[in-house]
Coordinates of C-alpha atoms in Angstrom, one line a residue:
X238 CA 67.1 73.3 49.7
X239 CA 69.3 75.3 51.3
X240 CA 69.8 73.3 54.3
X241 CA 69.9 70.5 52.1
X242 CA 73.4 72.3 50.0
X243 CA 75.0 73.6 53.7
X244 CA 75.1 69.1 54.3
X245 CA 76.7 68.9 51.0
X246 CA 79.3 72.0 51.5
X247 CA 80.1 70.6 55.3
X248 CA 81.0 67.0 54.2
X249 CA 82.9 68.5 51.3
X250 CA 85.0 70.6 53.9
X251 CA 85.3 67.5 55.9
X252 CA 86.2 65.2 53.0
X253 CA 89.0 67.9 52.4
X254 CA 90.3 67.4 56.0
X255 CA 90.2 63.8 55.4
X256 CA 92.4 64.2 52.7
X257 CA 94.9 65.8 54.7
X258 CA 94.5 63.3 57.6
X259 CA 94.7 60.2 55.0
X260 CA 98.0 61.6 53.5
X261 CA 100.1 62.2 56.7
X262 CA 98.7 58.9 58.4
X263 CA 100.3 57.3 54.9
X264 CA 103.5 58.4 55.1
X265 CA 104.0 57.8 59.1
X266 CA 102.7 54.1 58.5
X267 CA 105.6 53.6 55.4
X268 CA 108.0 55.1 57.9
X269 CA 106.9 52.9 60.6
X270 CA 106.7 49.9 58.5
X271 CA 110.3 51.1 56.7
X272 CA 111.5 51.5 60.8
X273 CA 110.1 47.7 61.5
X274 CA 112.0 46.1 58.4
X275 CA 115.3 47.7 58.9
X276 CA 115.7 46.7 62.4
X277 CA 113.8 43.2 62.7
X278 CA 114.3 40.2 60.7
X279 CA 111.3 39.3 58.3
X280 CA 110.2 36.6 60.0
X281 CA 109.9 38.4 63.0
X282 CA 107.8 41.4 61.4
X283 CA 105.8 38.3 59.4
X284 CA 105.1 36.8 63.0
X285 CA 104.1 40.6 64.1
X286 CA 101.7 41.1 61.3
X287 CA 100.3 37.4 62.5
X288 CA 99.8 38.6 65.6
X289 CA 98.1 42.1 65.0
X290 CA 95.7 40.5 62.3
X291 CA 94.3 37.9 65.0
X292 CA 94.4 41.0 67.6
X293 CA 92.1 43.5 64.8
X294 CA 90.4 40.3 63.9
X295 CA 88.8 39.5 67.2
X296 CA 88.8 43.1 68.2
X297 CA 85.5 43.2 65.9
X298 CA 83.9 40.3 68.3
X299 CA 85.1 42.6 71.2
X300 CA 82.9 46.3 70.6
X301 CA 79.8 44.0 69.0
X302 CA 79.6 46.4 66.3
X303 CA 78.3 49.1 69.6
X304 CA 80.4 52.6 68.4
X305 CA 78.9 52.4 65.1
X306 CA 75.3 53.5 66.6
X307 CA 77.0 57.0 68.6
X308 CA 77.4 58.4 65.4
X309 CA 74.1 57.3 64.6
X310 CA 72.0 58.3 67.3
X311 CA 73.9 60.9 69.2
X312 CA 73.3 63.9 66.2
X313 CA 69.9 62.7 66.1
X314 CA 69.5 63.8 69.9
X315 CA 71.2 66.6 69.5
X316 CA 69.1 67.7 66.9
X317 CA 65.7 67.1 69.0
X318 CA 67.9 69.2 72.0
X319 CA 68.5 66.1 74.1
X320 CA 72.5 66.0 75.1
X321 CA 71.6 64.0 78.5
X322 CA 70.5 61.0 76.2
X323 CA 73.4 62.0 73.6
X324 CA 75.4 61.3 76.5
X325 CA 73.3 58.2 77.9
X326 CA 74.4 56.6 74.2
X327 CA 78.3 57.3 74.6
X328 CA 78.6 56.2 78.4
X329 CA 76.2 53.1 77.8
X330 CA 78.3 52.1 74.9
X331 CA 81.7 52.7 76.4
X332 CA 80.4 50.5 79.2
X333 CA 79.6 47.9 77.5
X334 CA 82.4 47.6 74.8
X335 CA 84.9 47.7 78.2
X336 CA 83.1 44.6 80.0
X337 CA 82.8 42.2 76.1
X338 CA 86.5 44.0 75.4
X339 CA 87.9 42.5 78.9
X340 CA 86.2 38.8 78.1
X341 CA 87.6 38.7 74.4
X342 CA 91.3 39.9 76.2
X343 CA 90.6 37.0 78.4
X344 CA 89.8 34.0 75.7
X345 CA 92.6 35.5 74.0
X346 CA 95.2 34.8 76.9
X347 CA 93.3 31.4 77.1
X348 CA 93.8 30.3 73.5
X349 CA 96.5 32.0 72.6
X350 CA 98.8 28.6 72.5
X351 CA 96.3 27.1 70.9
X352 CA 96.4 29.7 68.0
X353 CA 100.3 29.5 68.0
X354 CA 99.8 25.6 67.5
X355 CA 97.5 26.4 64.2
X356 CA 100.0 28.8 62.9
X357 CA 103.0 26.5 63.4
X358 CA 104.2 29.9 65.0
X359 CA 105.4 29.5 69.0
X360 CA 106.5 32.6 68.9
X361 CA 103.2 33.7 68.4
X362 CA 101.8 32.9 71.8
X363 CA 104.4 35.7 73.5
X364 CA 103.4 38.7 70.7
X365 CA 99.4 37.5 71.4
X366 CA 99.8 37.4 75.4
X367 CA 101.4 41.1 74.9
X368 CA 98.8 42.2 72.6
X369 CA 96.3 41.1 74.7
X370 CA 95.8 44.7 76.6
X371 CA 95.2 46.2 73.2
X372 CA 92.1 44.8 72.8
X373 CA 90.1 47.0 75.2
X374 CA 92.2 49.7 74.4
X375 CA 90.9 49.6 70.7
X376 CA 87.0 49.3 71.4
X377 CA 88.0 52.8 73.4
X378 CA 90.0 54.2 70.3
X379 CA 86.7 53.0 68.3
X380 CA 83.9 54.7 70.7
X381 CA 86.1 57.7 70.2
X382 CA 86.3 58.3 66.9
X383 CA 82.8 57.6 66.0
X384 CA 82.2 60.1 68.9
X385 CA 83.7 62.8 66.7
X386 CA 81.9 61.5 63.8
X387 CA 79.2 62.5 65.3
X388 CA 79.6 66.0 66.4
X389 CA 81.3 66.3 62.7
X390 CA 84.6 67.4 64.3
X391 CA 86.6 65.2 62.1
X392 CA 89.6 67.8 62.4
X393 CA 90.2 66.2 65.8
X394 CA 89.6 62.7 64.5
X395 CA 92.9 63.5 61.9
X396 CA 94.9 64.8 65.2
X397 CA 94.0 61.4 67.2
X398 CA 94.2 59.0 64.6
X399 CA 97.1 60.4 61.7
X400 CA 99.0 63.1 63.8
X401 CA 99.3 61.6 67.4
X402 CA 98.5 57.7 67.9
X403 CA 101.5 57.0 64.5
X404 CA 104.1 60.0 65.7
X405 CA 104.1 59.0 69.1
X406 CA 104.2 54.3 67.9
X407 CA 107.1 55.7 65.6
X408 CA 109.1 57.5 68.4
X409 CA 108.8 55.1 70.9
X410 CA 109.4 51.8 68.2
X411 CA 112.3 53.8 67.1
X412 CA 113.9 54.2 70.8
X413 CA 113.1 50.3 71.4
X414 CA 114.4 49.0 68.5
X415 CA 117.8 51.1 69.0
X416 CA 117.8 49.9 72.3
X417 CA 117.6 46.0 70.5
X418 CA 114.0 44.8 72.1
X419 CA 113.3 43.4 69.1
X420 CA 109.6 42.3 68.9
X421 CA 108.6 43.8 72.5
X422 CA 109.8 47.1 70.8
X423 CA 107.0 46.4 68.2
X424 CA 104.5 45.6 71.1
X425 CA 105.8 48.9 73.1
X426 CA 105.3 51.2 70.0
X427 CA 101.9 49.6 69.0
X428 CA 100.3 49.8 73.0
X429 CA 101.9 53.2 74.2
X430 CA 100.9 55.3 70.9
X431 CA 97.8 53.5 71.3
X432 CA 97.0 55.0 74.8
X433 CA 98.1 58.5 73.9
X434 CA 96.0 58.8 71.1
X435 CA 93.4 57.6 73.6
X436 CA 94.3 60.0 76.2
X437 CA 94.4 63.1 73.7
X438 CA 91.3 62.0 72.5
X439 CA 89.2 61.9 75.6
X440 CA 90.9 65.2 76.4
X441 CA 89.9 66.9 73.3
X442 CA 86.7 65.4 72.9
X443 CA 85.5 66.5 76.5
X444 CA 86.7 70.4 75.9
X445 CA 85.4 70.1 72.1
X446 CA 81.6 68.7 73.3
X447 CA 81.0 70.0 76.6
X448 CA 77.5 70.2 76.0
X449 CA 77.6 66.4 75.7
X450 CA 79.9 66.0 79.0
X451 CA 78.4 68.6 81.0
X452 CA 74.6 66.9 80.6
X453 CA 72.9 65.0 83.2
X454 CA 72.9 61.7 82.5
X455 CA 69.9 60.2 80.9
X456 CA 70.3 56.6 79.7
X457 CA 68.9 55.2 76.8
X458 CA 66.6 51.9 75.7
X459 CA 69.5 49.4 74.6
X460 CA 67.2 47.5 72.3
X461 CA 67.6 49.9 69.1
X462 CA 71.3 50.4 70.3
X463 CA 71.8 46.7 69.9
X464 CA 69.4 46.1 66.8
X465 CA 71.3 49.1 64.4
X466 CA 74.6 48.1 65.8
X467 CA 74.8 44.1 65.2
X468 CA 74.6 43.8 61.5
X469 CA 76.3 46.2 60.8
X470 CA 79.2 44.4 63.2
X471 CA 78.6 41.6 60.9
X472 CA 79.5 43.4 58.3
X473 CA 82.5 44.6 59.5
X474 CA 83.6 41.1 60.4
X475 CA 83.5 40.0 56.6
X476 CA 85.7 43.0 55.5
X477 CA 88.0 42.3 58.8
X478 CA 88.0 38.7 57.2
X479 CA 88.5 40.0 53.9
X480 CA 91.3 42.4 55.0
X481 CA 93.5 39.9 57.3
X482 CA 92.4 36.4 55.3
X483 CA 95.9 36.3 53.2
X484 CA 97.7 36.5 56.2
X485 CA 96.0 33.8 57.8
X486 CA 96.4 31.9 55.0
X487 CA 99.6 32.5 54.4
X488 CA 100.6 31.7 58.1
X489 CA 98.4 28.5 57.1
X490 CA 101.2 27.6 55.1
X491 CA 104.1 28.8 55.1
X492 CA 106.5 30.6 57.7
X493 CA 106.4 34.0 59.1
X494 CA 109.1 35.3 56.6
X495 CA 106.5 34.9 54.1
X496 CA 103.8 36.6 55.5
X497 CA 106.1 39.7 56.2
X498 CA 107.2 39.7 52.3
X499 CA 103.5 40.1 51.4
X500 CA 102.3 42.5 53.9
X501 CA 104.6 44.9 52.9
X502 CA 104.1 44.4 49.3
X503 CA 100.0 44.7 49.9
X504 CA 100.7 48.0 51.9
X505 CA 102.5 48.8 48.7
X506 CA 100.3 48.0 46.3
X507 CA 96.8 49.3 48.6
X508 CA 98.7 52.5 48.6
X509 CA 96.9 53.5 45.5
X510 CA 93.8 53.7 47.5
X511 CA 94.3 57.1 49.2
X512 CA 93.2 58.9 46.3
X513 CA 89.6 57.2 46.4
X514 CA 89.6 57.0 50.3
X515 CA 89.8 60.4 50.2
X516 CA 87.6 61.7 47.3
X517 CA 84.7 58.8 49.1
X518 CA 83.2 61.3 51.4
X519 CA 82.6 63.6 48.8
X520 CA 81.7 61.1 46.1
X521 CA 79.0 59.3 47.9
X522 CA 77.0 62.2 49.1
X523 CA 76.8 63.6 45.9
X524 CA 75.8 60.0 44.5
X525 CA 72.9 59.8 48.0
X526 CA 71.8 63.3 47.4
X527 CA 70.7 63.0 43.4
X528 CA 69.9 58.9 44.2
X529 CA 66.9 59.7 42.1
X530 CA 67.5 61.5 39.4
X531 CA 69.5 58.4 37.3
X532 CA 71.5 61.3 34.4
X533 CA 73.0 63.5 37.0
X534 CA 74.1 59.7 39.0
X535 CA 75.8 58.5 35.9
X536 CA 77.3 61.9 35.2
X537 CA 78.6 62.5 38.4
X538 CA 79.8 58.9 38.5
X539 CA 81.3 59.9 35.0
X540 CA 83.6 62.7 36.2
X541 CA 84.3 60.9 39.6
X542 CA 85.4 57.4 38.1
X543 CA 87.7 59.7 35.2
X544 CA 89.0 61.7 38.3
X545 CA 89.9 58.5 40.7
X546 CA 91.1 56.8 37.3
X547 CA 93.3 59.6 36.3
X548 CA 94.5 60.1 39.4
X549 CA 95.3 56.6 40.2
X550 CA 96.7 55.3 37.0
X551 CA 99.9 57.0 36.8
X552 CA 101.1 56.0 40.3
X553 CA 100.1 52.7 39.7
X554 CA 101.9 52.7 36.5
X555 CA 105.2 53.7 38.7
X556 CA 104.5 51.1 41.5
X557 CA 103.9 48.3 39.1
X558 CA 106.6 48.7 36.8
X559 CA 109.3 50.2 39.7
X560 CA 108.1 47.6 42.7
X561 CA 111.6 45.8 43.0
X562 CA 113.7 48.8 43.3
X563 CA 110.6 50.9 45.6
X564 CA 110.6 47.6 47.7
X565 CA 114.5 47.7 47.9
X566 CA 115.0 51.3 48.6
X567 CA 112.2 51.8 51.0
X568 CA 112.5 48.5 53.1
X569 CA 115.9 46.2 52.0
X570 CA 116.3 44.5 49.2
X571 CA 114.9 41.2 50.7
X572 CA 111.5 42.3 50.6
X573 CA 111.9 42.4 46.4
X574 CA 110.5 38.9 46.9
X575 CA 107.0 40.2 47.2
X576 CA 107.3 42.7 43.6
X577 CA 104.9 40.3 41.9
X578 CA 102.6 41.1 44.4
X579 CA 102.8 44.9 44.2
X580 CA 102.5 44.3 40.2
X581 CA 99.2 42.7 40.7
X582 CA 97.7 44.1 43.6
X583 CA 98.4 47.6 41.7
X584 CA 96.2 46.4 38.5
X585 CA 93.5 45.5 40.6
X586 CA 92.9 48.4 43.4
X587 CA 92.9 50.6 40.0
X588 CA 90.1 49.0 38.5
X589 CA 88.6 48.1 41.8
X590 CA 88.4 52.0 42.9
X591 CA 87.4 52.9 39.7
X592 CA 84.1 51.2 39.3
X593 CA 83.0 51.8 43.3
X594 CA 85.4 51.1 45.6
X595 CA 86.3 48.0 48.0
X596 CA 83.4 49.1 50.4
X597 CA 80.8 49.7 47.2
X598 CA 80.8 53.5 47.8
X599 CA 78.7 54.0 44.7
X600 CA 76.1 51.2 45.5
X601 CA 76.0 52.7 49.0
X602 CA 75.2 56.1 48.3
X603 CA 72.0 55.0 46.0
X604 CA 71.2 52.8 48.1
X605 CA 71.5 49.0 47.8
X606 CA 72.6 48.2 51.1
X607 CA 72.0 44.6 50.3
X608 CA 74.1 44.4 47.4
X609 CA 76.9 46.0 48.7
X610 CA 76.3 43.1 51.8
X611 CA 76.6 39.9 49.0
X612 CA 79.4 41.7 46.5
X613 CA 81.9 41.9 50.2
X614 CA 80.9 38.3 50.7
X615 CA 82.0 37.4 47.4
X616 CA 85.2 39.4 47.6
X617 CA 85.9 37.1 50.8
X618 CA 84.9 34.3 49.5
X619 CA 86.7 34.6 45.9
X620 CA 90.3 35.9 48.0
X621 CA 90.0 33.1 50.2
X622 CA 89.0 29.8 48.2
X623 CA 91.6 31.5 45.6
X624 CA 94.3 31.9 47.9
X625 CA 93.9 28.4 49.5
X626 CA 94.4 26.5 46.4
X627 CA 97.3 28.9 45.0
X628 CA 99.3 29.7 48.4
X629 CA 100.5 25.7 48.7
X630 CA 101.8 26.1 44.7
X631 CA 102.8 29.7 44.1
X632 CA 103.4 31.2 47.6
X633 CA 103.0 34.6 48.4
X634 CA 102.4 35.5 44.6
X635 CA 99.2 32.9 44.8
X636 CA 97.8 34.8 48.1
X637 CA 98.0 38.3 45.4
X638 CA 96.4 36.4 42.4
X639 CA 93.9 35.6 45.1
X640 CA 93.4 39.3 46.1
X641 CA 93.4 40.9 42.5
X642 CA 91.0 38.1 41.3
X643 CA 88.5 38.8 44.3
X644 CA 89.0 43.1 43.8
X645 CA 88.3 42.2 39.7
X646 CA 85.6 39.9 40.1
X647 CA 83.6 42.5 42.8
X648 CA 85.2 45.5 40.0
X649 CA 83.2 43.7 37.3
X650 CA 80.1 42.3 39.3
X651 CA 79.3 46.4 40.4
X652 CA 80.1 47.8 36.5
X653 CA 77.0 45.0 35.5
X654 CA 74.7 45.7 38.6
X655 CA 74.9 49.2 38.1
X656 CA 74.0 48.6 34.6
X657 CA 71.2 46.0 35.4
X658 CA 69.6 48.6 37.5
X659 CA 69.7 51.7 36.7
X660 CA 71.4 51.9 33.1
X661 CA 74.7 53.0 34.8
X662 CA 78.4 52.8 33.4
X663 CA 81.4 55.3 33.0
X664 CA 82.6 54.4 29.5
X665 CA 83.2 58.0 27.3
X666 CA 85.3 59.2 25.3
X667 CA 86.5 61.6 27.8
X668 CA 87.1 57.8 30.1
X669 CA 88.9 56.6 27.3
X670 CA 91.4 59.4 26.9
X671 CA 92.3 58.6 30.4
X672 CA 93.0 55.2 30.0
X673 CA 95.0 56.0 26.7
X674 CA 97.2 58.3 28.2
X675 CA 98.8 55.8 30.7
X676 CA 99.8 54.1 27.5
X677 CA 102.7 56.4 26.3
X678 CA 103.4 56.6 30.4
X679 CA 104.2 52.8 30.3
X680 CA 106.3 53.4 27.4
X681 CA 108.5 55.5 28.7
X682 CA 109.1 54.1 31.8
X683 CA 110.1 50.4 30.8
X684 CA 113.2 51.3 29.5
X685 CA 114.0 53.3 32.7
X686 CA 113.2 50.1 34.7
X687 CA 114.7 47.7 32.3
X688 CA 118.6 49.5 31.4
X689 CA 119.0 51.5 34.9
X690 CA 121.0 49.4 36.9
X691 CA 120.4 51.8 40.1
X692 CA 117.3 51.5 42.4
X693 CA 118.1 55.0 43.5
X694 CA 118.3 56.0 40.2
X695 CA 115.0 54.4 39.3
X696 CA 113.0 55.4 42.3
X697 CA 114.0 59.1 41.8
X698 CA 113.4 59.1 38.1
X699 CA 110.5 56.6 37.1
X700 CA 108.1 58.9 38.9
X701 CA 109.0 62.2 36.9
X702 CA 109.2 60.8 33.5
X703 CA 106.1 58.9 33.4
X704 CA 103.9 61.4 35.3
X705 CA 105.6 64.0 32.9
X706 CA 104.3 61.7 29.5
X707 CA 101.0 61.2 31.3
X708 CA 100.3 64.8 32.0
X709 CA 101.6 65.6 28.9
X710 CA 99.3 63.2 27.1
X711 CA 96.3 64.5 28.6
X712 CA 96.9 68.3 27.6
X713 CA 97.6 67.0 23.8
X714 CA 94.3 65.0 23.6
X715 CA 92.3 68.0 24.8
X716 CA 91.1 65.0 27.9
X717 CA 90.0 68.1 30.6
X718 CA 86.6 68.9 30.6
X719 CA 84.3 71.7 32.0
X720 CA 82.6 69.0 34.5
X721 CA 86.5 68.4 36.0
X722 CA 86.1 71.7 37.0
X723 CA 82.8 71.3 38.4
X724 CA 83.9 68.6 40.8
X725 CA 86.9 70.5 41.7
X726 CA 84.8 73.0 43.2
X727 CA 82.7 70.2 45.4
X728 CA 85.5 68.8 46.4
X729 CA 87.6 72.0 47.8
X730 CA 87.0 75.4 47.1
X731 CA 89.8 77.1 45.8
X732 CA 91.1 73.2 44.3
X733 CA 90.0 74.7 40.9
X734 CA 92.6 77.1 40.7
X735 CA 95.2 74.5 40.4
X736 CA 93.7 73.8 37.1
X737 CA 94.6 76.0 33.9
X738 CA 91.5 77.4 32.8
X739 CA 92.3 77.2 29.3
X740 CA 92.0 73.4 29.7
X741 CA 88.5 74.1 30.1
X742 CA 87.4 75.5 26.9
X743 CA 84.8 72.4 25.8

């Protein structure tokens, strides 16, 4: 039992460090993206986006799935004392994801006019040729990462990924784009932050598992390697599809321009994410750990859902009803084109994230694999036959119905399995308070959006006011509860304290 609560307390710990990662990688990608829009035009940073989504697209294809099985099997032989074969699984991996890397590269270069001639786009050709080095460079990033998966050193994983692979992009875009390179400043930015991250990584990973480096070499049967690794790569290619397939759509269609507008109004919108992205590794171990025991799964689901909820509703109150004047003052006020598409996408990541999460984090951690499998098919499936039929009529704002439609219908399809199976839903009283209090919020705030002229002006006061009223409503209808405090104290110790403990007097 008590080995069992250290797993519990270690992921918590972790979760928290994720948190911190997930917050400062945020802000550098707005800043980069805010950098980008301010110094290209928006058909050049639609034809950018273009080109990375075919890159991250086939980069999937590229690592067959292979760095999702070292953080599978490496702990398992370093729990049975085995680092030679710990290290026979991250050199035979890294092998292989460099050779199927460098082939992908090479039908890249191959087709890449081909692709420009699909997109309409011959520009495109030039940004995929440059791109094409990134491809191998990525498996790498991936193999690393998972590597400090698994020696749970996730601390180093937040230095790589959200400290030095978006400083360094942003310094050296920054430099190229003053210097007027245009899109090969993009390109520059993308591949050299790309290989420092790479190069810190292996650096700190070597000195951090030395026990893993220092081993004699002991390879490993490639079967089970292969046979955990290759659905799971399927997997990932549905929610690479499902993450990329407006843009392709979009570039189906219409111009570059177009697909720049809505990529910056998703980012916008899918901003609203970090909250649950963050609470996730805490949330679905608590869910895996108590799979069995159905009341303490739909309570902890209880407090989790009001927590994401209530932390989530009031930003996307302020995004939603502020998106024109964020989208002005934060890029130029071009990009207002896409603040339907923040409006909608908003709506739907809160419900989405509210009942489970884009990746089924609830379904996960009790275990239906499966049905987390068909609800991501669906999602893709809904997004693109919805944003084909719209995209040709409504433009970008048919590519966001398509999204929000896809994020609702998955929202509602995992509210009614949970309920099928195990009698599961998050409808209280306590839920409901929640929900009520971003009424008064929206309140508030249309008038500031509606007889404020300014964007400043709105951007620096739409935030206060309504997170003010929505505070403020929760205190007056008594809506904190003794088990917020509970999962306060999973999440972080010491988070608790931020909370008045008079709030928790039920």
């Amino acid at each position: 039992m008590t080995e069992h609560d250290e797993g519990v307390s270690t992921l918590a710990k972790q979760g928290s460090i994720t948190f911190v990662g997930n917050v400062i990688n945020g802000v550098l990608a707005f800043a980069i993206v805010m950098l980008m829009t301010r110094f290209v035009s928006p058909s050049v940073y639609g034809l950018w986006v273009l080109a990375t989504s075919v890159i991250l697209f086939l980069q999937v294809f590229a690592n067959l799935g292979l760095p999702l099985a070292i953080d599978y099997f490496v702990p398992q032989y370093l729990e049975d004392d085995e680092p030679g074969k710990a290290k026979g699984v991250v050199v035979q991996v890294t092998a292989t994801v460099l050779v199927t890397s460098a082939l992908v590269a090479l039908f890249l270069a191959i087709a890449a006019e081909q692709i420009s001639v699909f997109f309409r786009e011959p520009s495109l050709q030039v940004a995929l040729l440059l791109l094409t080095v990134t491809i191998p460079l990525l498996a790498i990033y991936n193999v690393l990462l998972k590597s400090f998966y698994s020696i749970k050193k996730l601390q180093y994983r937040v230095i790589m990924r959200d400290l030095v692979r978006p400083i360094v992009r942003f310094v050296v875009t920054a430099v190229m784009l003053l210097a007027g390179f245009g899109l090969l400043g993009l390109v520059a930015g993308y591949v050299v932050g790309l290989f420092v991250a790479i190069t810190v990584g292996a650096i700190l990973f070597t000195y951090r598992a030395w026990q893993i480096m220092s081993a004699t070499f002991e390879p490993v049967a490639p079967g089970p390697l292969v046979k955990y690794s290759v659905p799971l790569a399927m997997t990932s290619v549905v929610f690479v599809l499902m993450g990329h397939v407006d843009y392709f759509v979009l570039g189906f269609f219409l111009d570059s321009e177009d697909v720049g507008f809505y990529r910056v109004g998703y980012m916008l919108g899918s901003g609203l994410m970090i909250i649950f992205n963050s609470l996730s590794p805490v949330f679905k171990p608590l869910i895996a750990e108590t799979r069995d025991d159905t009341a303490l799964v739909q309570e902890r689901f209880r407090v989790a859902a009001r927590w994401i909820a209530g932390i989530t509703l009031p930003f996307a109150i302020i995004v939603g009803l502020g998106a024109s004047s964020f989208l002005a003052v934060m890029y130029t006020p071009q990009y207002t084109a896409a603040s339907a598409v923040v409006a909608l996408l908003a709506a739907a990541f809160l419900f989405n994230v509210t009942f489970g999460g884009p990746d089924g984090t609830l379904l996960q951690g009790m275990g239906y694999s499966r049905i987390v499998f068909a609800n991501t098919l669906t999602l893709f499936v809904t997004n693109f036959v919805v944003s084909f039929l719209l995209v040709p009529i409504y433009g970008i704002n048919g590519a966001a119905i398509g999204s929000a439609t896809a994020l609702f219908v998955v929202g509602f399809l995992t509210l009614g399995e949970l309920y099928y199976l195990d009698r599961i839903h998050p409808f209280t009283r306590d839920f409901a308070k929640v929900v009520f209090a971003g009424v008064p919020a929206t309140v508030v705030g249309i008038p500031i959006v509606v007889f404020v002229n300014s964007d400043l002006v709105i951007v620096a006061t739409l935030p206060i006011v309504v997170l003010a009223t929505y505070v403020g409503t929760l205190v007056l209808t008594d809506s904190f509860t003794e088990k917020d405090a509970q999962l306060a104290g999973e999440f972080g110790p010491g988070m608790q304290k931020w909370l008045p403990s008079s709030l928790f007097n039920r």
